[in-house]
mmCIF file of C-alpha atoms and ligand atoms in Angstrom:
data_model
loop_
_atom_site.group_PDB
_atom_site.id
_atom_site.type_symbol
_atom_site.label_atom_id
_atom_site.label_comp_id
_atom_site.label_asym_id
_atom_site.label_seq_id
_atom_site.Cartn_x
_atom_site.Cartn_y
_atom_site.Cartn_z
ATOM 1 C CA MET A 1 -10.401 -39.384 -5.947
ATOM 2 C CA ALA A 2 -6.857 -38.037 -6.117
ATOM 3 C CA TYR A 3 -5.105 -35.954 -3.462
ATOM 4 C CA GLU A 4 -7.784 -36.525 -0.809
ATOM 5 C CA ARG A 5 -5.408 -36.101 2.129
ATOM 6 C CA GLU A 6 -3.748 -33.049 0.568
ATOM 7 C CA LYS A 7 -7.159 -31.456 0.020
ATOM 8 C CA GLN A 8 -8.401 -32.211 3.501
ATOM 9 C CA ILE A 9 -5.348 -30.773 5.246
ATOM 10 C CA ALA A 10 -4.951 -27.773 2.974
ATOM 11 C CA ILE A 11 -8.631 -26.787 3.068
ATOM 12 C CA ALA A 12 -8.768 -27.004 6.870
ATOM 13 C CA ALA A 13 -5.701 -24.728 7.131
ATOM 14 C CA ILE A 14 -7.042 -22.267 4.553
ATOM 15 C CA ILE A 15 -10.329 -21.979 6.447
ATOM 16 C CA LEU A 16 -8.439 -21.126 9.665
ATOM 17 C CA ALA A 17 -6.340 -18.589 7.757
ATOM 18 C CA ALA A 18 -9.486 -17.036 6.268
ATOM 19 C CA LYS A 19 -10.983 -16.664 9.755
ATOM 20 C CA LEU A 20 -7.838 -14.892 10.905
ATOM 21 C CA CYS A 21 -7.831 -12.567 7.878
ATOM 22 C CA GLU A 22 -11.471 -11.573 8.313
ATOM 23 C CA ARG A 23 -11.083 -11.057 12.071
ATOM 24 C CA VAL A 24 -7.992 -8.864 11.638
ATOM 25 C CA ARG A 25 -9.742 -6.868 8.921
ATOM 26 C CA GLN A 26 -12.766 -6.258 11.153
ATOM 27 C CA GLU A 27 -10.704 -5.426 14.240
ATOM 28 C CA ASP A 28 -7.951 -3.225 12.921
ATOM 29 C CA ASN A 29 -5.677 -3.776 9.978
ATOM 30 C CA SER A 30 -3.638 -0.626 10.375
ATOM 31 C CA ALA A 31 -0.446 -2.566 11.198
ATOM 32 C CA THR A 32 0.809 -2.457 7.624
ATOM 33 C CA LEU A 33 4.482 -2.740 6.740
ATOM 34 C CA ARG A 34 6.180 -1.953 3.443
ATOM 35 C CA LYS A 35 8.299 -4.608 1.758
ATOM 36 C CA ALA A 36 11.499 -3.815 -0.140
ATOM 37 C CA ASP A 37 9.445 -3.392 -3.343
ATOM 38 C CA THR A 38 7.154 -0.944 -1.400
ATOM 39 C CA SER A 39 4.143 -3.260 -1.635
ATOM 40 C CA PRO A 40 2.084 -3.548 1.580
ATOM 41 C CA VAL A 41 2.114 -6.529 3.951
ATOM 42 C CA THR A 42 -0.103 -6.880 7.031
ATOM 43 C CA ILE A 43 -0.206 -8.975 10.175
ATOM 44 C CA ALA A 44 -2.885 -11.033 8.411
ATOM 45 C CA ASP A 45 -0.513 -11.921 5.510
ATOM 46 C CA PHE A 46 2.002 -13.226 8.061
ATOM 47 C CA GLY A 47 -0.617 -15.003 10.177
ATOM 48 C CA SER A 48 -2.194 -16.688 7.165
ATOM 49 C CA GLN A 49 1.187 -17.893 5.866
ATOM 50 C CA GLY A 50 2.179 -19.163 9.336
ATOM 51 C CA ILE A 51 -1.008 -21.233 9.751
ATOM 52 C CA ILE A 52 -0.898 -22.783 6.278
ATOM 53 C CA CYS A 53 2.853 -23.557 6.221
ATOM 54 C CA GLN A 54 2.600 -25.150 9.663
ATOM 55 C CA ALA A 55 -0.167 -27.485 8.512
ATOM 56 C CA LEU A 56 1.544 -28.449 5.240
ATOM 57 C CA SER A 57 4.982 -28.961 6.812
ATOM 58 C CA ALA A 58 3.571 -31.144 9.587
ATOM 59 C CA ALA A 59 1.558 -33.328 7.204
ATOM 60 C CA PHE A 60 3.940 -33.411 4.224
ATOM 61 C CA PRO A 61 7.449 -32.879 5.615
ATOM 62 C CA ASP A 62 9.113 -33.826 2.330
ATOM 63 C CA ASP A 63 7.247 -31.224 0.270
ATOM 64 C CA SER A 64 8.786 -27.897 -0.603
ATOM 65 C CA ILE A 65 6.653 -24.759 -0.077
ATOM 66 C CA ILE A 66 7.196 -21.539 -2.019
ATOM 67 C CA ALA A 67 5.199 -18.757 -0.403
ATOM 68 C CA GLU A 68 5.105 -15.023 -0.991
ATOM 69 C CA GLU A 69 6.190 -13.758 2.451
ATOM 70 C CA ASP A 70 9.180 -14.390 4.700
ATOM 71 C CA ALA A 71 9.878 -13.494 8.313
ATOM 72 C CA THR A 72 12.830 -11.125 7.748
ATOM 73 C CA LEU A 73 10.847 -7.988 8.605
ATOM 74 C CA LEU A 74 9.271 -9.620 11.668
ATOM 75 C CA GLN A 75 12.698 -10.452 13.077
ATOM 76 C CA LYS A 76 13.828 -6.811 13.080
ATOM 77 C CA PRO A 77 13.809 -5.331 16.592
ATOM 78 C CA GLU A 78 11.732 -2.331 15.450
ATOM 79 C CA PHE A 79 8.918 -4.667 14.392
ATOM 80 C CA ALA A 80 8.851 -6.759 17.595
ATOM 81 C CA SER A 81 5.327 -5.542 18.390
ATOM 82 C CA ILE A 82 4.118 -6.696 14.974
ATOM 83 C CA LEU A 83 5.494 -10.196 15.644
ATOM 84 C CA THR A 84 3.614 -10.151 18.952
ATOM 85 C CA GLN A 85 0.379 -9.166 17.199
ATOM 86 C CA VAL A 86 0.792 -11.907 14.584
ATOM 87 C CA THR A 87 1.407 -14.444 17.354
ATOM 88 C CA GLU A 88 -1.664 -13.316 19.317
ATOM 89 C CA GLN A 89 -3.854 -13.662 16.226
ATOM 90 C CA VAL A 90 -2.521 -17.116 15.286
ATOM 91 C CA LYS A 91 -2.911 -18.257 18.911
ATOM 92 C CA ILE A 92 -6.675 -17.747 18.583
ATOM 93 C CA GLU A 93 -6.683 -20.450 15.867
ATOM 94 C CA LEU A 94 -3.792 -22.611 17.136
ATOM 95 C CA ASP A 95 -3.335 -22.838 20.916
ATOM 96 C CA HIS A 96 0.127 -22.478 22.430
ATOM 97 C CA THR A 97 1.648 -20.676 19.432
ATOM 98 C CA ARG A 98 4.870 -18.860 20.374
ATOM 99 C CA GLU A 99 6.728 -16.060 18.601
ATOM 100 C CA ASP A 100 9.515 -18.478 17.607
ATOM 101 C CA ASP A 101 6.944 -20.774 16.007
ATOM 102 C CA ILE A 102 5.638 -17.928 13.852
ATOM 103 C CA VAL A 103 9.103 -17.181 12.458
ATOM 104 C CA THR A 104 9.795 -20.880 11.849
ATOM 105 C CA TRP A 105 6.444 -21.530 10.153
ATOM 106 C CA ILE A 106 6.578 -18.448 7.915
ATOM 107 C CA ASN A 107 10.101 -19.361 6.813
ATOM 108 C CA GLN A 108 8.961 -22.869 5.890
ATOM 109 C CA GLY A 109 7.602 -21.036 2.863
ATOM 110 C CA ASN A 110 11.140 -20.272 1.634
ATOM 111 C CA GLY A 111 11.431 -23.560 -0.267
ATOM 112 C CA SER A 112 12.613 -24.002 -3.813
ATOM 113 C CA ILE A 113 11.295 -25.637 -6.959
ATOM 114 C CA ALA A 114 11.120 -29.426 -6.689
ATOM 115 C CA SER A 115 9.412 -32.197 -8.623
ATOM 116 C CA ARG A 116 6.542 -31.726 -6.174
ATOM 117 C CA TYR A 117 5.984 -28.393 -4.411
ATOM 118 C CA TRP A 118 3.270 -26.127 -3.014
ATOM 119 C CA THR A 119 2.955 -22.451 -3.809
ATOM 120 C CA LEU A 120 1.076 -20.090 -1.503
ATOM 121 C CA ASP A 121 -0.101 -16.504 -1.573
ATOM 122 C CA PRO A 122 -1.348 -16.005 1.999
ATOM 123 C CA ILE A 123 -3.237 -12.856 0.955
ATOM 124 C CA ASP A 124 -3.455 -12.278 -2.760
ATOM 125 C CA GLY A 125 -4.647 -8.736 -3.387
ATOM 126 C CA THR A 126 -3.386 -7.150 -0.159
ATOM 127 C CA LYS A 127 -4.377 -3.751 -1.601
ATOM 128 C CA GLY A 128 -7.959 -5.003 -2.001
ATOM 129 C CA TYR A 129 -7.830 -6.454 1.514
ATOM 130 C CA LEU A 130 -6.826 -3.084 2.954
ATOM 131 C CA ARG A 131 -9.434 -1.240 0.868
ATOM 132 C CA GLY A 132 -12.227 -3.523 2.138
ATOM 133 C CA ASP A 133 -12.669 -5.205 -1.266
ATOM 134 C CA GLN A 134 -11.852 -8.663 -2.648
ATOM 135 C CA TYR A 135 -8.795 -10.724 -1.743
ATOM 136 C CA ALA A 136 -7.939 -14.417 -1.860
ATOM 137 C CA ILE A 137 -5.898 -17.033 -0.069
ATOM 138 C CA ALA A 138 -4.332 -19.017 -2.903
ATOM 139 C CA LEU A 139 -2.650 -22.407 -2.587
ATOM 140 C CA ALA A 140 -1.629 -24.886 -5.280
ATOM 141 C CA LEU A 141 0.248 -28.162 -5.533
ATOM 142 C CA ILE A 142 2.544 -28.527 -8.545
ATOM 143 C CA GLU A 143 4.026 -31.770 -9.808
ATOM 144 C CA GLN A 144 6.535 -31.924 -12.676
ATOM 145 C CA GLY A 145 5.837 -28.268 -13.491
ATOM 146 C CA LYS A 146 2.080 -28.777 -13.820
ATOM 147 C CA VAL A 147 -0.568 -27.629 -11.338
ATOM 148 C CA GLN A 148 -2.444 -30.667 -10.011
ATOM 149 C CA LEU A 149 -4.462 -29.144 -7.200
ATOM 150 C CA GLY A 150 -5.610 -25.576 -6.599
ATOM 151 C CA MET A 151 -7.557 -23.918 -3.814
ATOM 152 C CA LEU A 152 -8.732 -20.338 -3.617
ATOM 153 C CA ALA A 153 -10.566 -18.951 -0.607
ATOM 154 C CA CYS A 154 -12.336 -15.648 -1.219
ATOM 155 C CA PRO A 155 -13.792 -14.592 2.153
ATOM 156 C CA ALA A 156 -15.525 -11.481 0.754
ATOM 157 C CA LEU A 157 -16.907 -12.947 -2.472
ATOM 158 C CA PRO A 158 -20.720 -13.398 -2.626
ATOM 159 C CA LEU A 159 -21.779 -17.002 -2.973
ATOM 160 C CA ASP A 160 -24.280 -15.934 -5.627
ATOM 161 C CA TYR A 161 -22.817 -13.277 -7.907
ATOM 162 C CA GLN A 162 -26.281 -12.416 -9.173
ATOM 163 C CA GLN A 163 -27.160 -11.376 -5.624
ATOM 164 C CA PRO A 164 -24.164 -9.316 -4.497
ATOM 165 C CA GLU A 165 -25.818 -8.535 -1.139
ATOM 166 C CA SER A 166 -26.164 -12.242 -0.328
ATOM 167 C CA GLU A 167 -23.963 -14.412 1.901
ATOM 168 C CA VAL A 168 -20.213 -14.014 1.316
ATOM 169 C CA GLY A 169 -17.240 -16.365 1.706
ATOM 170 C CA VAL A 170 -16.425 -19.056 -0.837
ATOM 171 C CA ILE A 171 -13.681 -21.569 -1.518
ATOM 172 C CA PHE A 172 -12.922 -22.903 -4.999
ATOM 173 C CA VAL A 173 -11.180 -26.291 -5.186
ATOM 174 C CA ALA A 174 -9.938 -27.986 -8.359
ATOM 175 C CA SER A 175 -7.924 -31.128 -8.905
ATOM 176 C CA ARG A 176 -6.674 -32.230 -12.309
ATOM 177 C CA GLY A 177 -9.254 -34.222 -14.227
ATOM 178 C CA GLU A 178 -11.900 -33.919 -11.495
ATOM 179 C CA GLY A 179 -13.537 -30.535 -12.141
ATOM 180 C CA THR A 180 -13.932 -27.444 -9.969
ATOM 181 C CA ILE A 181 -16.101 -27.270 -6.867
ATOM 182 C CA MET A 182 -17.281 -24.060 -5.219
ATOM 183 C CA SER A 183 -18.275 -24.265 -1.553
ATOM 184 C CA SER A 184 -19.317 -21.751 1.051
ATOM 185 C CA LEU A 185 -16.567 -21.194 3.618
ATOM 186 C CA ASP A 186 -18.929 -22.367 6.353
ATOM 187 C CA GLY A 187 -19.235 -25.703 4.536
ATOM 188 C CA LYS A 188 -23.033 -25.519 4.142
ATOM 189 C CA TRP A 189 -23.061 -25.323 0.331
ATOM 190 C CA SER A 190 -20.984 -27.084 -2.252
ATOM 191 C CA TYR A 191 -21.477 -27.578 -5.970
ATOM 192 C CA PRO A 192 -19.566 -28.105 -9.217
ATOM 193 C CA ILE A 193 -19.159 -24.981 -11.339
ATOM 194 C CA SER A 194 -18.487 -24.408 -15.008
ATOM 195 C CA VAL A 195 -17.615 -21.552 -17.324
ATOM 196 C CA ASN A 196 -20.107 -19.776 -19.581
ATOM 197 C CA GLN A 197 -20.830 -21.345 -22.939
ATOM 198 C CA THR A 198 -20.598 -17.998 -24.721
ATOM 199 C CA GLY A 199 -18.742 -18.028 -28.010
ATOM 200 C CA ASN A 200 -20.099 -14.669 -29.149
ATOM 201 C CA ILE A 201 -17.237 -12.332 -28.332
ATOM 202 C CA GLY A 202 -19.370 -9.189 -28.557
ATOM 203 C CA LYS A 203 -21.461 -10.408 -25.618
ATOM 204 C CA ILE A 204 -18.756 -11.464 -23.213
ATOM 205 C CA ARG A 205 -17.893 -9.831 -19.903
ATOM 206 C CA ARG A 206 -14.275 -9.046 -19.089
ATOM 207 C CA LEU A 207 -12.761 -8.904 -15.598
ATOM 208 C CA GLU A 208 -9.822 -6.731 -14.648
ATOM 209 C CA SER A 209 -7.735 -5.607 -11.660
ATOM 210 C CA VAL A 210 -9.007 -2.706 -9.587
ATOM 211 C CA GLU A 211 -5.421 -1.410 -9.604
ATOM 212 C CA SER A 212 -5.184 -0.032 -13.131
ATOM 213 C CA SER A 213 -1.371 -0.019 -13.036
ATOM 214 C CA HIS A 214 -1.338 -3.852 -12.927
ATOM 215 C CA SER A 215 -2.213 -4.219 -16.628
ATOM 216 C CA ASP A 216 -1.578 -2.066 -19.699
ATOM 217 C CA GLN A 217 -4.737 0.022 -20.096
ATOM 218 C CA THR A 218 -3.878 1.494 -23.497
ATOM 219 C CA ARG A 219 -3.306 -1.902 -25.090
ATOM 220 C CA GLN A 220 -6.371 -3.324 -23.307
ATOM 221 C CA ASN A 221 -8.644 -0.540 -24.621
ATOM 222 C CA TYR A 222 -7.345 -1.091 -28.134
ATOM 223 C CA LEU A 223 -7.976 -4.828 -27.890
ATOM 224 C CA ASP A 224 -11.516 -4.253 -26.531
ATOM 225 C CA GLN A 225 -12.268 -2.159 -29.633
ATOM 226 C CA ILE A 226 -10.854 -4.734 -32.019
ATOM 227 C CA LEU A 227 -12.810 -7.557 -30.399
ATOM 228 C CA GLY A 228 -15.952 -5.405 -30.306
ATOM 229 C CA LEU A 229 -16.622 -5.877 -26.592
ATOM 230 C CA THR A 230 -19.830 -4.097 -25.652
ATOM 231 C CA GLN A 231 -20.236 -4.954 -21.959
ATOM 232 C CA PRO A 232 -18.450 -2.872 -19.322
ATOM 233 C CA SER A 233 -15.583 -4.741 -17.643
ATOM 234 C CA LYS A 234 -15.888 -5.763 -14.014
ATOM 235 C CA PRO A 235 -13.105 -4.630 -11.649
ATOM 236 C CA MET A 236 -12.064 -7.149 -8.980
ATOM 237 C CA ASP A 237 -8.922 -7.581 -6.901
ATOM 238 C CA SER A 238 -6.890 -10.779 -6.671
ATOM 239 C CA GLN A 239 -7.312 -14.264 -8.120
ATOM 240 C CA ALA A 240 -11.003 -13.981 -7.268
ATOM 241 C CA LYS A 241 -11.124 -13.025 -10.985
ATOM 242 C CA TYR A 242 -10.209 -16.614 -11.901
ATOM 243 C CA GLY A 243 -13.020 -17.865 -9.660
ATOM 244 C CA ALA A 244 -15.357 -15.433 -11.414
ATOM 245 C CA VAL A 245 -14.419 -16.799 -14.863
ATOM 246 C CA ALA A 246 -14.735 -20.383 -13.561
ATOM 247 C CA ARG A 247 -18.312 -19.803 -12.341
ATOM 248 C CA GLY A 248 -19.482 -17.830 -15.370
ATOM 249 C CA GLU A 249 -19.572 -14.426 -13.696
ATOM 250 C CA GLY A 250 -17.287 -13.271 -16.495
ATOM 251 C CA ASP A 251 -15.652 -14.776 -19.577
ATOM 252 C CA LEU A 252 -12.241 -13.198 -19.946
ATOM 253 C CA TYR A 253 -9.419 -11.969 -17.705
ATOM 254 C CA LEU A 254 -6.266 -10.515 -19.234
ATOM 255 C CA ARG A 255 -3.037 -9.316 -17.698
ATOM 256 C CA ILE A 256 -1.081 -7.300 -20.211
ATOM 257 C CA PRO A 257 2.391 -6.408 -18.916
ATOM 258 C CA VAL A 258 3.098 -2.714 -18.687
ATOM 259 C CA GLY A 259 6.288 -1.726 -20.527
ATOM 260 C CA ASN A 260 9.180 -4.071 -21.067
ATOM 261 C CA ARG A 261 8.321 -7.777 -20.544
ATOM 262 C CA ALA A 262 11.565 -8.352 -18.680
ATOM 263 C CA THR A 263 10.710 -5.894 -15.920
ATOM 264 C CA ARG A 264 7.969 -7.848 -14.155
ATOM 265 C CA PRO A 265 7.317 -11.492 -14.971
ATOM 266 C CA GLU A 266 4.336 -12.890 -13.044
ATOM 267 C CA ASN A 267 4.776 -14.704 -9.691
ATOM 268 C CA ILE A 268 3.842 -18.407 -9.623
ATOM 269 C CA TRP A 269 1.661 -17.936 -6.500
ATOM 270 C CA ASP A 270 -0.405 -15.255 -8.254
ATOM 271 C CA HIS A 271 -1.659 -17.719 -10.913
ATOM 272 C CA ALA A 272 -1.197 -21.418 -10.040
ATOM 273 C CA ALA A 273 -4.404 -21.918 -8.036
ATOM 274 C CA GLY A 274 -6.507 -19.663 -10.268
ATOM 275 C CA ALA A 275 -5.337 -21.334 -13.468
ATOM 276 C CA ILE A 276 -6.405 -24.882 -12.541
ATOM 277 C CA ILE A 277 -9.701 -23.577 -11.149
ATOM 278 C CA VAL A 278 -10.547 -22.065 -14.561
ATOM 279 C CA GLU A 279 -9.231 -25.055 -16.542
ATOM 280 C CA GLU A 280 -11.141 -27.640 -14.528
ATOM 281 C CA ALA A 281 -14.312 -25.560 -14.886
ATOM 282 C CA GLY A 282 -13.932 -25.953 -18.660
ATOM 283 C CA GLY A 283 -11.991 -22.775 -19.444
ATOM 284 C CA LYS A 284 -8.518 -22.123 -20.794
ATOM 285 C CA VAL A 285 -5.460 -20.284 -19.407
ATOM 286 C CA THR A 286 -2.351 -19.353 -21.402
ATOM 287 C CA ASP A 287 -0.057 -16.386 -21.793
ATOM 288 C CA LEU A 288 -0.732 -13.641 -24.356
ATOM 289 C CA ARG A 289 0.993 -15.729 -27.048
ATOM 290 C CA GLY A 290 -1.160 -18.781 -26.390
ATOM 291 C CA LYS A 291 1.637 -20.617 -24.566
ATOM 292 C CA SER A 292 0.913 -22.808 -21.500
ATOM 293 C CA LEU A 293 2.079 -21.419 -18.172
ATOM 294 C CA ASP A 294 5.345 -23.061 -17.074
ATOM 295 C CA PHE A 295 5.530 -23.552 -13.306
ATOM 296 C CA SER A 296 8.832 -25.444 -13.387
ATOM 297 C CA LEU A 297 11.271 -22.553 -13.650
ATOM 298 C CA GLY A 298 11.381 -20.779 -10.288
ATOM 299 C CA THR A 299 9.275 -18.244 -8.421
ATOM 300 C CA LYS A 300 8.428 -16.413 -11.666
ATOM 301 C CA LEU A 301 6.646 -17.405 -14.871
ATOM 302 C CA SER A 302 9.807 -16.255 -16.609
ATOM 303 C CA GLU A 303 9.064 -17.926 -19.954
ATOM 304 C CA ASN A 304 5.541 -16.520 -20.201
ATOM 305 C CA TYR A 305 4.300 -13.097 -21.209
ATOM 306 C CA GLY A 306 1.123 -11.891 -19.513
ATOM 307 C CA ILE A 307 -2.009 -13.960 -18.866
ATOM 308 C CA VAL A 308 -5.224 -14.819 -20.729
ATOM 309 C CA ALA A 309 -7.895 -16.735 -18.774
ATOM 310 C CA SER A 310 -11.119 -17.367 -20.651
ATOM 311 C CA ASN A 311 -14.214 -19.515 -20.934
ATOM 312 C CA GLY A 312 -12.308 -21.497 -23.601
ATOM 313 C CA LEU A 313 -14.682 -20.872 -26.497
ATOM 314 C CA ILE A 314 -13.368 -17.350 -27.147
ATOM 315 C CA HIS A 315 -9.725 -18.157 -26.378
ATOM 316 C CA GLU A 316 -8.367 -18.608 -29.904
ATOM 317 C CA GLN A 317 -10.077 -15.446 -31.106
ATOM 318 C CA VAL A 318 -8.529 -13.424 -28.283
ATOM 319 C CA ILE A 319 -5.045 -14.889 -28.843
ATOM 320 C CA LYS A 320 -5.278 -14.195 -32.585
ATOM 321 C CA ALA A 321 -6.252 -10.569 -31.951
ATOM 322 C CA LEU A 322 -3.389 -10.221 -29.476
ATOM 323 C CA LEU A 323 -0.827 -11.704 -31.890
ATOM 324 C CA VAL A 324 -1.831 -9.358 -34.698
ATOM 325 C CA ASN A 325 -2.438 -6.193 -32.696
ATOM 326 C CA ILE A 326 -0.384 -6.275 -29.508
ATOM 327 C CA PRO A 327 3.279 -6.605 -30.466
HETATM 328 P P1 AMP B 1 -4.660 -7.996 -8.931
HETATM 329 O O1 AMP B 1 -5.593 -7.566 -7.862
HETATM 330 O O2 AMP B 1 -5.224 -9.005 -9.874
HETATM 331 O O3 AMP B 1 -4.001 -6.877 -9.669
HETATM 332 O O4 AMP B 1 -3.550 -8.875 -8.253
HETATM 333 C C1 AMP B 1 -2.733 -8.491 -7.211
HETATM 334 C C2 AMP B 1 -1.330 -8.913 -7.593
HETATM 335 O O5 AMP B 1 -0.801 -7.971 -8.498
HETATM 336 C C3 AMP B 1 -0.360 -8.938 -6.454
HETATM 337 O O6 AMP B 1 -0.277 -10.218 -5.919
HETATM 338 C C4 AMP B 1 0.966 -8.559 -7.086
HETATM 339 O O7 AMP B 1 1.823 -9.654 -7.214
HETATM 340 C C5 AMP B 1 0.591 -8.070 -8.465
HETATM 341 N N1 AMP B 1 1.184 -6.759 -8.788
HETATM 342 C C6 AMP B 1 1.682 -5.836 -7.950
HETATM 343 N N2 AMP B 1 2.179 -4.783 -8.651
HETATM 344 C C7 AMP B 1 1.992 -5.054 -9.962
HETATM 345 C C8 AMP B 1 2.303 -4.369 -11.182
HETATM 346 N N3 AMP B 1 2.886 -3.171 -11.165
HETATM 347 N N4 AMP B 1 1.969 -4.973 -12.346
HETATM 348 C C9 AMP B 1 1.355 -6.165 -12.351
HETATM 349 N N5 AMP B 1 1.034 -6.852 -11.233
HETATM 350 C C10 AMP B 1 1.340 -6.316 -10.048
HETATM 351 MG MG1 MG B 2 -0.496 -11.950 -4.855
#
């Protein structure tokens, strides 16, 4: 099996990060800062990034890590108490952690594109996290511009989507050519998953962001009509949507850019882990034009336009409808 050591180290770190995120959410997540782009960031985002970057840097010192957060805000004197809170939370998972360590570890995620690099979103779907809904910890390993390993922890996702009140907390793991495994975060359950074998487009279930501003609703509604979708779409925050497609909870997830394509290309850490998890479960992921996602260009998918993740069987039909109807 490929990447055994990478998997072992990354999964152990992600599980610690997930514990921190859930604990902070249950205790008090009110310590929320605003980044330059006004999006929220919490002490759990920083704690999660610190734990995972520390583990990767110690085990794979030659690997570059490109992660969503950096420690600039935490180093400002007015946010000293936030740095203290992050440190206290990480200390519960990693003894002897100091404030200096936190800054160092978080900034290990400021790497650049290399022939082999990791990309991390320490909390994908921070808005969902704050709302008490879904979020994910997303980590992927990219080699030569192609995702080879992806891991997605979803601490609030039910293990059995047909029983939403059942046990929650799953981790999806996929490595190239070896399929996708879904396990419970406590390690008790683990099994291979695969996408739905539904080719009948009228019967499929679509997933979408809870935040309606994250995808173009007008163009989506038009496309739904053209494709003749009859089932209501399922709202879900974060890359948990990719996990949902991979395990057959839904069949299609689209991200249609709002307005001018140049204004907001997608971030690599928002899609790398999710994409391989869907592909290795038998599905397909491209942009709206049917083009493969290119992870070799920088922190953005700058040569791609939007996202289509599907069960594979309906992919061509969706791309065709997009090409004809969504200019
Ligand atoms: P989701 O819950 O699928 O919408 O995913 C959350 C991700 O949406 C975050 O990681 C952000 O990178 C991304 N995001 C934030 N604002 C926007 C926006 N205006 N349009 C599209 N995506 C966004
Ligand atoms: Mg994100």
